[in-house]
PDB file of C-alpha atoms in Angstrom:
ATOM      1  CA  UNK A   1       9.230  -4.429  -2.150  1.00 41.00           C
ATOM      2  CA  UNK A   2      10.647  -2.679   0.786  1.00 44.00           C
ATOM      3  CA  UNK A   3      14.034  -4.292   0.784  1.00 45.00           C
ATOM      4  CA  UNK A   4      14.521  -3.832  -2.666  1.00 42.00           C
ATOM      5  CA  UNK A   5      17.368  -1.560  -2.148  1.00 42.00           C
ATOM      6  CA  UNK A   6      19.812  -3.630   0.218  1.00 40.00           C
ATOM      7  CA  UNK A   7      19.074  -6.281  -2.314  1.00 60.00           C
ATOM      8  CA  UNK A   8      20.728  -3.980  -5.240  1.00 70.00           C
ATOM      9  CA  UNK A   9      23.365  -2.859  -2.991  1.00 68.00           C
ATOM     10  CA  UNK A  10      24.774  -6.278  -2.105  1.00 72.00           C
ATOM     11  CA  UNK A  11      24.135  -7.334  -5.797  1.00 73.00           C
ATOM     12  CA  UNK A  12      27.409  -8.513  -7.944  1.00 76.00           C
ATOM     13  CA  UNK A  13      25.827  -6.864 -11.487  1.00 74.00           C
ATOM     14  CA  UNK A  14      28.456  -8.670 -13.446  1.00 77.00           C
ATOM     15  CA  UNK A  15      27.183 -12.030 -12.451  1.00 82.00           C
ATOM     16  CA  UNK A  16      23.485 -10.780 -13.016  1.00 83.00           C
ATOM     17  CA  UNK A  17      22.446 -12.143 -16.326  1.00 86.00           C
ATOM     18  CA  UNK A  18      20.326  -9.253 -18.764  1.00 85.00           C
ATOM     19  CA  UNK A  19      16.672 -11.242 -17.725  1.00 88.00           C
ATOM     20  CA  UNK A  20      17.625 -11.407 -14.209  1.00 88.00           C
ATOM     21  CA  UNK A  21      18.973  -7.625 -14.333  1.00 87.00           C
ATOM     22  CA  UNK A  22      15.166  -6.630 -16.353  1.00 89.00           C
ATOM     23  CA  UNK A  23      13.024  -8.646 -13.596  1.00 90.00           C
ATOM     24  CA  UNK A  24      15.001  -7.168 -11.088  1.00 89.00           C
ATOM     25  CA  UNK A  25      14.257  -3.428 -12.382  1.00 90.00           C
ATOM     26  CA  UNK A  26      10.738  -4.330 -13.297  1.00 91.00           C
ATOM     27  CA  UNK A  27      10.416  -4.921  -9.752  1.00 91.00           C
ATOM     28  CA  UNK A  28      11.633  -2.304  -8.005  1.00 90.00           C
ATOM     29  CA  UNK A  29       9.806   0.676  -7.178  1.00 90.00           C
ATOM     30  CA  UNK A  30      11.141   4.239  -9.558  1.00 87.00           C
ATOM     31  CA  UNK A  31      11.702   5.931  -5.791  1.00 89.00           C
ATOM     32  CA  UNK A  32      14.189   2.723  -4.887  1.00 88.00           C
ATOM     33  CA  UNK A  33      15.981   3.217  -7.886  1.00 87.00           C
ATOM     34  CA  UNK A  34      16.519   6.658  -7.515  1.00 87.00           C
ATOM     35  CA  UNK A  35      17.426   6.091  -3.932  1.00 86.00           C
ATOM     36  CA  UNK A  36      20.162   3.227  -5.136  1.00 85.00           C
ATOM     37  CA  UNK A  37      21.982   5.243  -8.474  1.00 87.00           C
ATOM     38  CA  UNK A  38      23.411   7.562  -6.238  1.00 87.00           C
ATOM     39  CA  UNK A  39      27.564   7.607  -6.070  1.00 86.00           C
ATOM     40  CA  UNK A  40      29.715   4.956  -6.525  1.00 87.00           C
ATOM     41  CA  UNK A  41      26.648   1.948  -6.824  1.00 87.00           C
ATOM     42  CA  UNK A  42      25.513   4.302 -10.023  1.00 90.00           C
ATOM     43  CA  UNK A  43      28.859   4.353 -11.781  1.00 90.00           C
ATOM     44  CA  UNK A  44      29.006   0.910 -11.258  1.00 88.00           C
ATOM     45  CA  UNK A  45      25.431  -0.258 -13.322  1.00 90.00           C
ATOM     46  CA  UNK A  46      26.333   2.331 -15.601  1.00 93.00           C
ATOM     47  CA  UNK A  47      29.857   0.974 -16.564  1.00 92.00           C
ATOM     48  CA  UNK A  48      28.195  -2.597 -16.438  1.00 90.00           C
ATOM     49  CA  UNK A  49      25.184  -1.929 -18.453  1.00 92.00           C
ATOM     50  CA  UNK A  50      27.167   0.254 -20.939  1.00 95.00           C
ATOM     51  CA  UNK A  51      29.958  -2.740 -20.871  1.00 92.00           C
ATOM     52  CA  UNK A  52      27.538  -5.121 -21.739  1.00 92.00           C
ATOM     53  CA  UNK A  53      25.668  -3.146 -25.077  1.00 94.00           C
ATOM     54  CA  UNK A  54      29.028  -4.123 -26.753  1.00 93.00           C
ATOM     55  CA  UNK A  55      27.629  -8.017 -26.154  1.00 93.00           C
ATOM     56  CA  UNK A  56      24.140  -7.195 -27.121  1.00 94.00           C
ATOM     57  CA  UNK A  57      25.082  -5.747 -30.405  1.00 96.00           C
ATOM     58  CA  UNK A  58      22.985  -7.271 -33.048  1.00 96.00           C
ATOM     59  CA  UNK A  59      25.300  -6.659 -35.913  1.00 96.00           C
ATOM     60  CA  UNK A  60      23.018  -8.582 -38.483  1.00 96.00           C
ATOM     61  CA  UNK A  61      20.327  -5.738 -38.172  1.00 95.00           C
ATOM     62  CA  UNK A  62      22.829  -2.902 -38.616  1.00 95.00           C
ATOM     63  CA  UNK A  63      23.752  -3.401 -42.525  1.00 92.00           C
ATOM     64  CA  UNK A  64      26.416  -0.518 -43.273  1.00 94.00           C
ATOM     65  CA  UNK A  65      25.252   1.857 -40.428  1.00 96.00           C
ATOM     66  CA  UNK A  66      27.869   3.873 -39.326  1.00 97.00           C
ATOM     67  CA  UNK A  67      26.886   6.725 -36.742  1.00 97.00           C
ATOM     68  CA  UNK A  68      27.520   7.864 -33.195  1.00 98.00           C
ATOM     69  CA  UNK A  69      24.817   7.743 -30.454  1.00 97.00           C
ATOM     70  CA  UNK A  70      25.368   9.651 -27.630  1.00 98.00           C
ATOM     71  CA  UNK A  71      23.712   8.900 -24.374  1.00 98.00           C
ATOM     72  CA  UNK A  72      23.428  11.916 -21.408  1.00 97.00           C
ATOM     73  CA  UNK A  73      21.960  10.185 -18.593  1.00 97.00           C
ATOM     74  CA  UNK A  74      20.874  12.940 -15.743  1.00 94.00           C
ATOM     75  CA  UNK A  75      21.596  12.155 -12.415  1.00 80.00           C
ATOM     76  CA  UNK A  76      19.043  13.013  -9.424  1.00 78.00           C
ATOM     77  CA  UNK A  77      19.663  14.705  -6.152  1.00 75.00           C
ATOM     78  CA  UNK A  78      22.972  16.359  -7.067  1.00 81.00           C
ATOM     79  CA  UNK A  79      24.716  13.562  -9.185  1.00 87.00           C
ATOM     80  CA  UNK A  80      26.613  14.678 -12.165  1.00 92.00           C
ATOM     81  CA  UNK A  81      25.445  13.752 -15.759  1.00 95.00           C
ATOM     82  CA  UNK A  82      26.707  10.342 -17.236  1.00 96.00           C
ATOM     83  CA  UNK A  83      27.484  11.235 -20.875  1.00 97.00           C
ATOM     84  CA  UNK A  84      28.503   7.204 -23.001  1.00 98.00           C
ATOM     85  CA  UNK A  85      28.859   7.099 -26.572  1.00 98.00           C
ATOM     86  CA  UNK A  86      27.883   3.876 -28.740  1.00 97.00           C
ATOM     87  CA  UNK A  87      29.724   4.254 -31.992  1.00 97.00           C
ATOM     88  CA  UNK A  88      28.090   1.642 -34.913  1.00 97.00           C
ATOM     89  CA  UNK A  89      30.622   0.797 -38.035  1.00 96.00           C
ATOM     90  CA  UNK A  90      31.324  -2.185 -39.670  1.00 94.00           C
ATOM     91  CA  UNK A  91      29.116  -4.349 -38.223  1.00 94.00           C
ATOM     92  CA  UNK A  92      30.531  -3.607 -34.568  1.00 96.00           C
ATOM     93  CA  UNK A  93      29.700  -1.729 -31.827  1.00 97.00           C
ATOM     94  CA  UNK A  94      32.011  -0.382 -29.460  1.00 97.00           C
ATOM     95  CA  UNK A  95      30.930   1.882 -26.299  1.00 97.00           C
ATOM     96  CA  UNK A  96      32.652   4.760 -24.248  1.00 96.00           C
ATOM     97  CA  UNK A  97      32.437   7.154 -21.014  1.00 97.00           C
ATOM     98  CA  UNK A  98      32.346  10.038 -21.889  1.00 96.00           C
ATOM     99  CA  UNK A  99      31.907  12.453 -25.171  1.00 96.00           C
ATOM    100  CA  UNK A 100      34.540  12.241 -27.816  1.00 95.00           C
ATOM    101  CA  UNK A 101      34.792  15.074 -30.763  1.00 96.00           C
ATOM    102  CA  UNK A 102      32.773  12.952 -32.858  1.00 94.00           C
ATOM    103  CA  UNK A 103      29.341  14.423 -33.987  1.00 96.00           C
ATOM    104  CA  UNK A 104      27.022  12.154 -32.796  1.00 98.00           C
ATOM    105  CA  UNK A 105      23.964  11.723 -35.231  1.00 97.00           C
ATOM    106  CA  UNK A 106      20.976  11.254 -32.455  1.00 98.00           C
ATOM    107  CA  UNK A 107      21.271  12.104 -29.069  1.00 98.00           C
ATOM    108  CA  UNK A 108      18.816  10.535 -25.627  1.00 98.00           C
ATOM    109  CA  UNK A 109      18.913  12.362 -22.658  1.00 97.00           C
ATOM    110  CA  UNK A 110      17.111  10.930 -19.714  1.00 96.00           C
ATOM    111  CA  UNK A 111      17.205  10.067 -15.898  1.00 94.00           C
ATOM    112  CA  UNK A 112      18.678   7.102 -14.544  1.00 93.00           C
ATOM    113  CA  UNK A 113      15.616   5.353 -13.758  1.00 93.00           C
ATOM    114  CA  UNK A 114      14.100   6.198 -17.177  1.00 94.00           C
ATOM    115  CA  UNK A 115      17.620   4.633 -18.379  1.00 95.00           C
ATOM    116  CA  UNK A 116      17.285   1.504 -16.637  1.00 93.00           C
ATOM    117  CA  UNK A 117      13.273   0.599 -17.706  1.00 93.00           C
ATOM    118  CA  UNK A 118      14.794   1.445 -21.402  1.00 93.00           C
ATOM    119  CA  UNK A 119      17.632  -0.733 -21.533  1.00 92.00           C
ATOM    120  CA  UNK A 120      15.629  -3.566 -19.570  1.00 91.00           C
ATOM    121  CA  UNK A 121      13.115  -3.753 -21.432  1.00 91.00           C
ATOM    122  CA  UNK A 122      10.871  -2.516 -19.063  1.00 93.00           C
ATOM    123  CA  UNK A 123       9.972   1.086 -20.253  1.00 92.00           C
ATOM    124  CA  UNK A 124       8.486   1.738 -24.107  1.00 91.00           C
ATOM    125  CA  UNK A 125      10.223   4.265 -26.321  1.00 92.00           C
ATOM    126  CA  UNK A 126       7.286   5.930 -27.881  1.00 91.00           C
ATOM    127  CA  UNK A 127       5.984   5.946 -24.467  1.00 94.00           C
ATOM    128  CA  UNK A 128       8.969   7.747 -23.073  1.00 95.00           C
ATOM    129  CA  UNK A 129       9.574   9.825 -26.031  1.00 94.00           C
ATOM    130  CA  UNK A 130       5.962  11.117 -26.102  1.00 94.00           C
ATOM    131  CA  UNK A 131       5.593  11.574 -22.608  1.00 96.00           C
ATOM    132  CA  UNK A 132       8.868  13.630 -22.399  1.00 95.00           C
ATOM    133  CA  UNK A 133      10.979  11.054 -20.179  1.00 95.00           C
ATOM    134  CA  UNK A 134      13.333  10.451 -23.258  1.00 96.00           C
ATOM    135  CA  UNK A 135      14.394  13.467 -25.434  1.00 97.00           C
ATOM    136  CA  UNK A 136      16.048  13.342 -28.750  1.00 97.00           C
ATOM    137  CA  UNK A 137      17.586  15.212 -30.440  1.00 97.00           C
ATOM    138  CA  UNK A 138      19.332  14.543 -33.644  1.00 97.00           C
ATOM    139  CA  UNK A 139      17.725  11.369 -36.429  1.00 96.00           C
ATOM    140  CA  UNK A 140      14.352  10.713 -34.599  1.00 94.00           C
ATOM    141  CA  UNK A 141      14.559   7.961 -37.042  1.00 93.00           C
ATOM    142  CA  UNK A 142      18.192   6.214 -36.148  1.00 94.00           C
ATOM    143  CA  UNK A 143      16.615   6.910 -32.565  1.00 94.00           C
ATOM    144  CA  UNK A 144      13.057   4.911 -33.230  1.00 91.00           C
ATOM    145  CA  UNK A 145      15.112   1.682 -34.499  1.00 91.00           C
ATOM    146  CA  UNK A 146      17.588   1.370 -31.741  1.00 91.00           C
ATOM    147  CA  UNK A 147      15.981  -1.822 -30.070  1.00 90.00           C
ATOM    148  CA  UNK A 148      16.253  -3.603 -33.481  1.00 93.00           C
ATOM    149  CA  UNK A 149      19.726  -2.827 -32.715  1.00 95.00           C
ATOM    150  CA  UNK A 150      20.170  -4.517 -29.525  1.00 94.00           C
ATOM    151  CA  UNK A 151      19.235  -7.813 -27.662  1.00 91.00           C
ATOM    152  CA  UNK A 152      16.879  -6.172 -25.089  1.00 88.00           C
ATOM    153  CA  UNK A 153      15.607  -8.567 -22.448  1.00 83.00           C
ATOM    154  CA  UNK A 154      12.280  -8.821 -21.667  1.00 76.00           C
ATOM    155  CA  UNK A 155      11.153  -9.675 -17.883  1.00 70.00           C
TER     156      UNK A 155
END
């Protein structure tokens, strides 16, 4: 899909829906993603994806959890590291840029384009996790029951 880049670039990601968004990544080649998340397009599906985990909260599967996650999402080719917190209590979920002075309980570093196939359902967690693309550190076990936690679309 050769043109798969334009086609992000002129994209309006708050009018994408989450199984438009996963088809859309499923699609796309790694090397056009990379080529895309660079400057301002990055911090833009960042902020949206990270806007929208607030929406896919699933609070029913959270019982009393109350933690911090903290999500460091390496950028490629020079870009800076994305560092969002999810913070679980009380049956909410409420997300933020950057790290606050909170301890967070697990923590998942990984690239952008490692990000993306995770939160669209496109990329498996063990998979990741055993093949090094996702690190953890922190409650491995908080960290293996985070899609229970969220609506993840499936393309």
């Amino acid at each position: 899909m050769a043109d798969a880049v334009p086609d992000l670039a002129s994209l309006d990601f708050a009018s994408v829906t989450p199984q438009e968004f996963a088809v859309l990544v499923k699609r796309t080649p790694a090397k056009e993603l990379a080529a895309f998340l660079r400057g301002e397009p990055r911090a833009r599906v960042l902020a949206e994806v990270f806007g929208r985990m607030e929406r896919q909260f699933r609070p029913e599967n959270a019982g009393s959890l109350d933690t911090v996650i903290r999500w460091r999402i390496t950028g490629a080719d020079g870009e800076p590291e994305a560092v969002y917190e999810t913070a679980i209590s009380g049956g909410r979920c409420t997300v933020r840029e950057g790290a606050s002075d909170a301890e967070p309980r697990v923590t998942l570093t990984m690239t952008d384009t490692e990000f993306l196939r995770l939160v669209s359902g496109n990329g498996n967690p063990v998979t990741m996790f055993m093949t090094r693309k996702l690190k953890v550190s922190g409650d491995i076990g908080l960290a293996s029951g985070l899609t229970r936690l969220f609506d993840i679309p499936k393309a």
